[in-house]
XYZ file of C-alpha atoms in Angstrom:
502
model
C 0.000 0.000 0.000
C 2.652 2.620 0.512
C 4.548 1.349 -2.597
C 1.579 2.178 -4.302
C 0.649 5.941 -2.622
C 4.211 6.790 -3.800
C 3.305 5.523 -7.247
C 0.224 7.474 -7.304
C 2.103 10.989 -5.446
C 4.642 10.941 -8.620
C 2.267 9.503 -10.966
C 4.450 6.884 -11.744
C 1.265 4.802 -13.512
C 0.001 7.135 -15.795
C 1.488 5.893 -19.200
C 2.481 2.207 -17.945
C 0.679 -0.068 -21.035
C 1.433 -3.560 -19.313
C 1.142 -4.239 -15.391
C 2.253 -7.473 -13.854
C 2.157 -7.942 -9.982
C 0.596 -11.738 -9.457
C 1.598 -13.494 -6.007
C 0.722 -10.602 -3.792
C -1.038 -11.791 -0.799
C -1.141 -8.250 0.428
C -2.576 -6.772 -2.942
C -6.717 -6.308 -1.254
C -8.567 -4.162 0.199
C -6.852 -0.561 0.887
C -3.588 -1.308 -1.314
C -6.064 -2.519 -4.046
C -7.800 0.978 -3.363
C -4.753 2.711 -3.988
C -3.426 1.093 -7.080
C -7.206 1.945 -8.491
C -6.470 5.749 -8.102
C -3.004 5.197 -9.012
C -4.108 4.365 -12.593
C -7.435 6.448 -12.662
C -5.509 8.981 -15.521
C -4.021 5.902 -17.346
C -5.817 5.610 -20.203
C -3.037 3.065 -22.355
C -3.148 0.228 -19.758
C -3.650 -3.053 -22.194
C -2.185 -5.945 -20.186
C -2.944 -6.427 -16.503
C -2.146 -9.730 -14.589
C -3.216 -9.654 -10.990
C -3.052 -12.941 -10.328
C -2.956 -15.357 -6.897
C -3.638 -12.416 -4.688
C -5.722 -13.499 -2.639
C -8.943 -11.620 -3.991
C -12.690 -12.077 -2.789
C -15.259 -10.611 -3.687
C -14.931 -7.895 -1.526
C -12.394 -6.476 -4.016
C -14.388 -6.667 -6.978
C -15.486 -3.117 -6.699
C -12.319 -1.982 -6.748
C -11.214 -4.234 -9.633
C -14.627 -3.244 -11.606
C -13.317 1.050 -10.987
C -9.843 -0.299 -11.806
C -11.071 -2.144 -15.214
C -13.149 0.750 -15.976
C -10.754 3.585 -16.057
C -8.415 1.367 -19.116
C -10.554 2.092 -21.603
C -7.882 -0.042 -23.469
C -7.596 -2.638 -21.093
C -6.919 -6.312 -23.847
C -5.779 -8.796 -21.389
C -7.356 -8.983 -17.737
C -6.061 -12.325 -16.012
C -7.103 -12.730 -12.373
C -6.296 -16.337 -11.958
C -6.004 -18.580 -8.781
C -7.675 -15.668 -6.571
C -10.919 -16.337 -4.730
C -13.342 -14.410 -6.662
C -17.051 -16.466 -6.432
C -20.194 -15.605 -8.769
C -21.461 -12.657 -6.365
C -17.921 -10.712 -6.907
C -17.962 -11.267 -10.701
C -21.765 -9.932 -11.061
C -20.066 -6.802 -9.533
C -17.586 -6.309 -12.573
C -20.170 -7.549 -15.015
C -21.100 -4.501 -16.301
C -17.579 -3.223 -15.983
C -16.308 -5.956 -18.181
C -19.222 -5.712 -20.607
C -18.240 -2.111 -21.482
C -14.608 -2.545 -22.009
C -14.163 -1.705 -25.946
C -10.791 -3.793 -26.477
C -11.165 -6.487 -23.893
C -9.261 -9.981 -25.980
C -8.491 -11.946 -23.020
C -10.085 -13.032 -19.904
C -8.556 -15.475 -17.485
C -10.621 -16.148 -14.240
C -8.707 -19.786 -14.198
C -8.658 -21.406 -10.398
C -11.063 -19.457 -8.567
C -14.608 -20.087 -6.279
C -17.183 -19.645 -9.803
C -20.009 -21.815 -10.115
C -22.948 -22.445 -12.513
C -24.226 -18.524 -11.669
C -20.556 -17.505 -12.658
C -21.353 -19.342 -15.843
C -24.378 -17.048 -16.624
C -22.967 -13.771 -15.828
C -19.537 -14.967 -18.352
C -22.630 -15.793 -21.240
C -23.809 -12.847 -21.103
C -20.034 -10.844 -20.757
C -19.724 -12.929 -24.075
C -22.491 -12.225 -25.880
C -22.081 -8.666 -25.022
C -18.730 -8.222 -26.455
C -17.569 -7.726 -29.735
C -13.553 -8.066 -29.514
C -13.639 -10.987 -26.894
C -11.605 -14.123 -28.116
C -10.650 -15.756 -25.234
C -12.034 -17.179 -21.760
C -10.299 -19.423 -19.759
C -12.464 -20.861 -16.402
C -10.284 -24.014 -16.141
C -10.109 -25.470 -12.585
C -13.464 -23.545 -11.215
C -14.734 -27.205 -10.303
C -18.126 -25.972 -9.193
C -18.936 -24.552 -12.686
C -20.348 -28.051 -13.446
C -22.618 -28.411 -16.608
C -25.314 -25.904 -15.775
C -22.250 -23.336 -15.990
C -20.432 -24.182 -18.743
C -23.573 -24.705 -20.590
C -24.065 -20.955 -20.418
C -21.011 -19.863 -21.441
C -21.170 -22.448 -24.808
C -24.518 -20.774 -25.368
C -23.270 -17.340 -25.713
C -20.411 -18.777 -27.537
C -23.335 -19.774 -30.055
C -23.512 -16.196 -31.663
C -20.098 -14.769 -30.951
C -18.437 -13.789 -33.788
C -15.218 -12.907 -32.421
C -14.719 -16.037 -30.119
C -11.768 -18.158 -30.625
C -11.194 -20.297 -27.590
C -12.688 -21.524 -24.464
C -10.641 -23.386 -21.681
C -13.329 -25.906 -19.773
C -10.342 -27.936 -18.517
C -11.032 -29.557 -14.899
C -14.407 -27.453 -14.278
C -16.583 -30.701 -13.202
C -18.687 -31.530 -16.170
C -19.423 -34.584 -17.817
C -21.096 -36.096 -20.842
C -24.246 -33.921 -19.825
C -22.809 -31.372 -21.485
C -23.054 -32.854 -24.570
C -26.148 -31.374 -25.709
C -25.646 -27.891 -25.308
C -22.069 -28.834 -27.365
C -23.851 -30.140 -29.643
C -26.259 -27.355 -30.057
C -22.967 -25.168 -30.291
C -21.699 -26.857 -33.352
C -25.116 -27.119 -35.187
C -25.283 -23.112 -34.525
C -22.157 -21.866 -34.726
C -21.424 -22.140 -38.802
C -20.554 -19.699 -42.104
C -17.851 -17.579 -42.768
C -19.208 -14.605 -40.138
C -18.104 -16.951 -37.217
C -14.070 -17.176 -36.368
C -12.285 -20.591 -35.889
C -13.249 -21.699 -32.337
C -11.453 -23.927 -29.837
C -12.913 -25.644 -27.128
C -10.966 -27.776 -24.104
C -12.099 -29.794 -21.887
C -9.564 -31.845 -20.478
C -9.493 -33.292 -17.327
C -13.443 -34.063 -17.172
C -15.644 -37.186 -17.175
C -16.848 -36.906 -20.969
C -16.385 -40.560 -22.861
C -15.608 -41.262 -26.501
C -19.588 -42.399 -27.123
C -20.651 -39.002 -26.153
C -18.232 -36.998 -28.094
C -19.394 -39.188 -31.367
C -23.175 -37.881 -30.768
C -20.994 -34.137 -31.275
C -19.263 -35.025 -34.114
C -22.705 -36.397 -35.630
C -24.029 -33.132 -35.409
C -21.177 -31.201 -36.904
C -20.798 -29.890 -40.141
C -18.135 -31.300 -42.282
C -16.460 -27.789 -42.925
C -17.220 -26.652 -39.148
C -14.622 -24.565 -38.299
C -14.699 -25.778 -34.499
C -12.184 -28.221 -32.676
C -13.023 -29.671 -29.284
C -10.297 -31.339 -27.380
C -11.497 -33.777 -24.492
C -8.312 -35.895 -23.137
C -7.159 -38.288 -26.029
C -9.951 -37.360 -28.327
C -10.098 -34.693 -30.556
C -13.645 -33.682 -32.620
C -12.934 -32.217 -35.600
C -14.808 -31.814 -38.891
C -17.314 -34.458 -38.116
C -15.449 -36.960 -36.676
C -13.491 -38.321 -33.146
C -10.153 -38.736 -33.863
C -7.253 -39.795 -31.310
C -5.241 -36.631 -30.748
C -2.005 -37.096 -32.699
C 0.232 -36.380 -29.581
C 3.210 -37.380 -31.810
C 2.598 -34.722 -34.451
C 1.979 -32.289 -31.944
C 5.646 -32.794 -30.176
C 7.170 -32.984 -33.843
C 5.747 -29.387 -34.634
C 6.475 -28.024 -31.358
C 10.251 -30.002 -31.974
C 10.560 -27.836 -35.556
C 9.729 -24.488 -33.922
C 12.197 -24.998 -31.288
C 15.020 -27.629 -30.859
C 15.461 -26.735 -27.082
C 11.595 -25.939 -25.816
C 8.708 -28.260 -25.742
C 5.730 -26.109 -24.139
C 2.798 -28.619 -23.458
C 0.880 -26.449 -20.976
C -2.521 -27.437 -20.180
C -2.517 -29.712 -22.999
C -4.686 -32.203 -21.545
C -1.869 -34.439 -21.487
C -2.149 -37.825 -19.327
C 0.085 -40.895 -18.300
C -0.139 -42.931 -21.757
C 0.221 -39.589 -23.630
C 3.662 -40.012 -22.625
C 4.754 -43.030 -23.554
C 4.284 -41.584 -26.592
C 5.860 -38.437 -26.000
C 9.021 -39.830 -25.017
C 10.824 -41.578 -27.726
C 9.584 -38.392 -29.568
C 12.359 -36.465 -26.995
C 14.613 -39.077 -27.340
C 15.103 -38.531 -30.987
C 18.924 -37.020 -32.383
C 16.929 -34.118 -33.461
C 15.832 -32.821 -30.353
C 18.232 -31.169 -28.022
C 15.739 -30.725 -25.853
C 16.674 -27.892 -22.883
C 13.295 -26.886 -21.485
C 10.367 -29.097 -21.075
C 7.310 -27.214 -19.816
C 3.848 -29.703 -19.121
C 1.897 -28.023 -16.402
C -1.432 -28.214 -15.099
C -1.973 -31.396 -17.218
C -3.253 -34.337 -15.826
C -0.138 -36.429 -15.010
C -0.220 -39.322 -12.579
C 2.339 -41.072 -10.643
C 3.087 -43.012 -13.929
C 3.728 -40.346 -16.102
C 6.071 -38.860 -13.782
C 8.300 -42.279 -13.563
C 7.695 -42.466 -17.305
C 9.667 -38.972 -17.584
C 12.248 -40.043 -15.086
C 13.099 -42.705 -16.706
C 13.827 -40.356 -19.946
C 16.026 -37.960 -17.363
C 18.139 -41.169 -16.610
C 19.445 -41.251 -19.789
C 18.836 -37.949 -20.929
C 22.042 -35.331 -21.149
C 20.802 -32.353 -22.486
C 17.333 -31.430 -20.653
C 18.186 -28.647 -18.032
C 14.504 -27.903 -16.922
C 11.351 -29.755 -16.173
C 8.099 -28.156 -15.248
C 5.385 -30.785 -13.782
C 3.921 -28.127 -11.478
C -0.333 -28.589 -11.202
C -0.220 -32.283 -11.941
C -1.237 -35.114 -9.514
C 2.006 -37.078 -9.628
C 1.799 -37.653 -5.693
C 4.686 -39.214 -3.869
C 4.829 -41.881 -6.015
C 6.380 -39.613 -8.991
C 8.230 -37.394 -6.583
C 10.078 -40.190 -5.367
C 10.878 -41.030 -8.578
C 12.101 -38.065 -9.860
C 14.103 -38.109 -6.730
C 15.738 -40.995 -7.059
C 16.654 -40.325 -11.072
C 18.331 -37.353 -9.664
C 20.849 -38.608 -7.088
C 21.945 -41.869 -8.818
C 22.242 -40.921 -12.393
C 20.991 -37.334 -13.463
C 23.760 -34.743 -13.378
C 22.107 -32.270 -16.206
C 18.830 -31.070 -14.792
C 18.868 -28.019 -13.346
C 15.276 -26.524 -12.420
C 12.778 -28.983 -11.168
C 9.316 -27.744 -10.443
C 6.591 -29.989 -8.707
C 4.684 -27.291 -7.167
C 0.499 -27.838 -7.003
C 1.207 -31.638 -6.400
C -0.369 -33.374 -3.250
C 2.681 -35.178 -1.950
C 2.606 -34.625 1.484
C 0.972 -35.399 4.452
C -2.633 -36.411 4.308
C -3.126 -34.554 0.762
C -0.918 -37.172 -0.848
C -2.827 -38.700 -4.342
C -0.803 -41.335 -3.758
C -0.403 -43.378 -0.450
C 2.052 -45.965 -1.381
C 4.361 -44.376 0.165
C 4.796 -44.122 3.942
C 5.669 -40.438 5.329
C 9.354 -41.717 6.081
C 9.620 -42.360 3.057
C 9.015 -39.385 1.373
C 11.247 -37.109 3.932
C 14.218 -39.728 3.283
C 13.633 -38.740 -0.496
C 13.177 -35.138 0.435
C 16.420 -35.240 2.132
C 18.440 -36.715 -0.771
C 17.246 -34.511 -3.536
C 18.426 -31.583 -1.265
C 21.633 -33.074 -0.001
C 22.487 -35.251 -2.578
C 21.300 -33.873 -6.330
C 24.314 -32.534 -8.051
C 23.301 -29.948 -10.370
C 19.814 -29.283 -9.602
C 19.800 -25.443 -8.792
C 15.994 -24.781 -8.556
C 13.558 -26.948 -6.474
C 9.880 -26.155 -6.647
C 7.584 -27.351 -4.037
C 5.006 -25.308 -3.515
C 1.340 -26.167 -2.269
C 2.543 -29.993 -1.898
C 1.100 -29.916 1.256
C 4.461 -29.553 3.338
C 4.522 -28.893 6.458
C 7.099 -28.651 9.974
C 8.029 -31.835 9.683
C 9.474 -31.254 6.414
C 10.924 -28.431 7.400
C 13.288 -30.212 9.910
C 14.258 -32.637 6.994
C 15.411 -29.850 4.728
C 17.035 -27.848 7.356
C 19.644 -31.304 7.752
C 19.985 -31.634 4.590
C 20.844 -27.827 3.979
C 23.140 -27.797 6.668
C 25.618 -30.634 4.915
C 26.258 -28.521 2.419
C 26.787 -30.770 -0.031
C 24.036 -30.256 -2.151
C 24.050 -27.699 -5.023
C 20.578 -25.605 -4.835
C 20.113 -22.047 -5.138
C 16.741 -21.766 -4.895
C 13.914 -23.487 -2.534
C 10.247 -22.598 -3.334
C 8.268 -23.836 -0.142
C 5.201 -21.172 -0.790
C 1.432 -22.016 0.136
C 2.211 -24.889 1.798
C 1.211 -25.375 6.271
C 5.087 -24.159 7.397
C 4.192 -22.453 11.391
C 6.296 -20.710 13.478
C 8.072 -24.171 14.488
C 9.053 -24.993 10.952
C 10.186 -21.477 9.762
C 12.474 -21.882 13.294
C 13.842 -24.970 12.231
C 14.303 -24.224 8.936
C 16.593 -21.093 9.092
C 18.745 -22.795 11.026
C 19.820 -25.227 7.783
C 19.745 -21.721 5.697
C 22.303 -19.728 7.967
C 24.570 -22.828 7.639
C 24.548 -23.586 4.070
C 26.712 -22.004 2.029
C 24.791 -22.341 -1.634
C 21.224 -21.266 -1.313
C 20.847 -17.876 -2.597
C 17.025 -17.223 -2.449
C 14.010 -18.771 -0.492
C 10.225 -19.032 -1.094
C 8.476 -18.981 2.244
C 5.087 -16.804 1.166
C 1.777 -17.571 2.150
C 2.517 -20.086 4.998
C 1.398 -20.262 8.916
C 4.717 -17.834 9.567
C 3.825 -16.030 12.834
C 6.250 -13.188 14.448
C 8.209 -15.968 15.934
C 9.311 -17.719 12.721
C 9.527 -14.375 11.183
C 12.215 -13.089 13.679
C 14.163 -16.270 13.532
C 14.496 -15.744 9.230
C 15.142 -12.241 10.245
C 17.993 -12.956 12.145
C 18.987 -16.099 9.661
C 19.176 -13.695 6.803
C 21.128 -10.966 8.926
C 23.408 -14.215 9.884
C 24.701 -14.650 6.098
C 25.075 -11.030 5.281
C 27.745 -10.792 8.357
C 29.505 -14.459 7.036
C 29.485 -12.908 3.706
C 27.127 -15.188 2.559
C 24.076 -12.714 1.727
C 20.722 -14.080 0.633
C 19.491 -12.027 -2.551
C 15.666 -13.028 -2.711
C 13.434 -14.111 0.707
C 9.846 -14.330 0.056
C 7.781 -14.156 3.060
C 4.216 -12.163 1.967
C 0.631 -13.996 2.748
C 2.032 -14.817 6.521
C 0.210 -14.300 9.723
C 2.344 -11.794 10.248
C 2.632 -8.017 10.127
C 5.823 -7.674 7.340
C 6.988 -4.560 8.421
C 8.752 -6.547 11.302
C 10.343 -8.409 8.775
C 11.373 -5.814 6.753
C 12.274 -3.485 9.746
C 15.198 -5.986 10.547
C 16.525 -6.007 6.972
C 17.275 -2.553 6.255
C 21.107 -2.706 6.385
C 21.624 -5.900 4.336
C 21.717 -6.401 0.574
C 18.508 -8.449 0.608
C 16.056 -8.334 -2.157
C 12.548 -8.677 -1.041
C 10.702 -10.693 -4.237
C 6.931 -10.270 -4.726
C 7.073 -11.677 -8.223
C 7.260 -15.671 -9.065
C 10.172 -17.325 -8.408
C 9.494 -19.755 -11.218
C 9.345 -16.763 -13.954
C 13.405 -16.554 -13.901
C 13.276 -19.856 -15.401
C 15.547 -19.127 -18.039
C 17.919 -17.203 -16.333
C 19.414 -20.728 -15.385
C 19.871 -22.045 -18.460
């Protein structure tokens, strides 16, 4: 909040096109109030991403006078917050005016089938809209996503919608059927539609593809299946990697691609070819499985040119962290940013129960102590707790291992574990930046960081980056005790650096 007042004294927003501040626990209420006036004279504002911070409803008025000041506003994404239908019916009529608005994200928040009737009718209002994305708002269910593919029905300027992992099944069937009957001649854009991660079955998809025009210029993609032109065809996963391959030797990006465990068995030898050089290998928020995660292990055991793996928002559990883990201390020595973040793998959220809690803290041990050349470790909302903590701090405290970076946000860490924990930081002589946001932190395990942090700077072992917003905590006590050190205090995601290590 008093970042922002000194933005808004110097007018330091007024001709900013493209604002990014996601992962902002502290960005409600007042703050929120003051980056609204902030911007109220900004009239080229086009790209705005105020992601995971920790916004109800509550905010929406301020978001609806903040939307409705950017007359130029394109892209609005306000994913993983905890916006509900009653907080979106306030910006309705915000969103409904915006001239330009392209792209809306509202991914991974509280919306259910009313929140699918006020997006309808945001659609059918809006004449430059080509993209909504409600993927992972479970309580949409078929009534709401029914509403949105009717509005989708007479939009002209619609090109996608992202249904993945929003609770529907092969009810919605008829209303996607009605979509593809209506939706036809040259007035009407292409349009795609996913669904992954849902309950719909091949049968149901072949009543769509019945109903579709042979030069329909719609593609739904449901898991393996793909409905296109009239018929269900089995998504060519290997033609997909080959194109992705020919843009870019050392990327594969297969983001919410619907991809599941026998996807990549196919994917695999596709990686393994002499072409493919492969350096970065993105595939989050699929719908990856313990198997899937072994599967790509196995290709990391052998592999000598991969540097970074993103499986973050997967369910690989502890049966894929383990591993991953073990791929990594006995034969892996080229990977060096491994994210499993938004994977239940400990404690009693774990997918997977195979293994036994031991288990899994041995394993956490080793891939901290033991990895060589894994700089970057991502476990985020794993469901981590003290416990863990103590198992890290050991294994920092070797100093034999060779990470840079720990991301531990969102997960149950209290005063005990943030205690524990900075004893294994002050001692290791590596680790450069820590992810400790949105935790159980209390002023207890806030002072003992505080002093942790202070510890290193004296050693000559400074910390750059400690993350430690969301906590129950007031972080001006934080803060207060780090004004003579050299400490960056990071707001941003960790995980968007990714290519500074390779």
């Amino acid at each position: 909040n008093e970042q922002m007042g000194i933005l808004n004294t110097h007018r330091g927003l007024d001709h900013v096109r493209r604002l990014q501040i996601p992962c902002n626990p502290a960005l409600h209420g007042n703050a929120l109030l003051t980056l609204t006036k902030a911007l109220e004279k900004n009239s080229n504002l086009y790209f705005l991403d105020i992601g995971i911070c920790n916004l109800t409803d509550d905010d929406c008025t301020a978001l609806a006078c903040l939307a409705d000041t950017s007359t130029s506003l394109q892209f609005l994404l306000l994913y993983s917050n905890k916006i509900s239908s009653v907080g979106l019916k306030i910006m309705q009529t915000t969103l409904q005016r915006l001239p330009c608005l392209k792209y809306l994200q509202l991914k991974q928040n509280r919306l259910d089938a009313s929140a699918g009737v006020v997006i309808g009718e945001i659609i059918a209002s809006s004449h430059s809209l080509e993209e909504v994305d409600l993927a992972r708002n479970r309580l949409l269910k078929n009534d709401g996503c029914a509403s949105v593919l009717k509005a989708a029905e007479s939009s002209t300027s619609l090109k996608r919608i992202v249904l993945n992992k929003t609770g529907v099944d092969d009810g919605l069937m008829p209303h996607l059927t009605s979509l593809v009957r209506k939706r036809s001649g040259e007035a009407f854009s292409p349009l795609l539609v996913l669904i992954h991660g849902t309950c719909i079955t091949r049968p149901a998809l072949l009543q769509v593809a019945s109903a579709m025009p042979t030069d329909s210029s719609i593609t739904i993609q449901s898991g393996l299946y793909m409905v296109e032109k009239g018929h269900v065809l089995q998504r060519d996963f290997d033609g997909e990697i080959s194109r992705l391959a020919e843009k870019s030797f050392e990327e594969v990006n297969l983001d919410e691609h619907g991809v599941e465990d026998e996807h990549v068995e196919r994917i695999v030898p596709l990686l393994e070819g002499d072409h493919c050089g492969i350096k970065l290998l993105k595939v989050r928020s699929n719908s990856l499985h313990s198997r899937g995660a072994s599967l790509f292990a196995n290709f990391l055991s052998t592999n000598s040119t991969l540097q970074a793996i993103d499986l973050s928002e997967n369910a690989i559990g502890s049966g894929g962290f383990i591993s991953m883990v073990t791929v990594l201390v006995k034969s892996n020595r080229s990977l060096q940013w491994l994210d499993l973040s938004a994977n239940s793998i400990f404690g009693s959220n774990d997918v997977d129960s195979t293994a036994s809690s031991i288990e899994k803290q041995d394993n956490l041990g080793l891939v901290v102590s033991r990895s060589c050349g894994l700089k970057f470790l991502g476990l985020g909302r794993t469901g981590m707790g003290d416990e863990e903590c103590a198992v890290i701090s050991d294994a920092l405290s070797t100093n034999t291992g060779s990470l840079t970076v720990i991301k531990l946000n969102s997960n149950a860490i209290t005063d005990q574990g943030a205690t524990i924990l900075s004893r294994g930081v002050a001692r290791n002589a590596k680790l450069h930046s820590l992810s400790l946001g949105s935790n159980c932190i209390g002023a207890e395990g806030t002072t003992a960081i505080a002093q942790c942090v202070e510890s290193r700077e004296q050693c000559g072992r400074p910390l750059r980056c400690m993350w430690m917003g969301g906590n129950n905590t007031d972080s001006s006590q934080f803060y207060g005790c780090m004004l003579d050190t050299k400490l960056t205090f990071q707001v941003g995601r960790i995980s968007s650096a990714m290519k500074y290590y390779l």
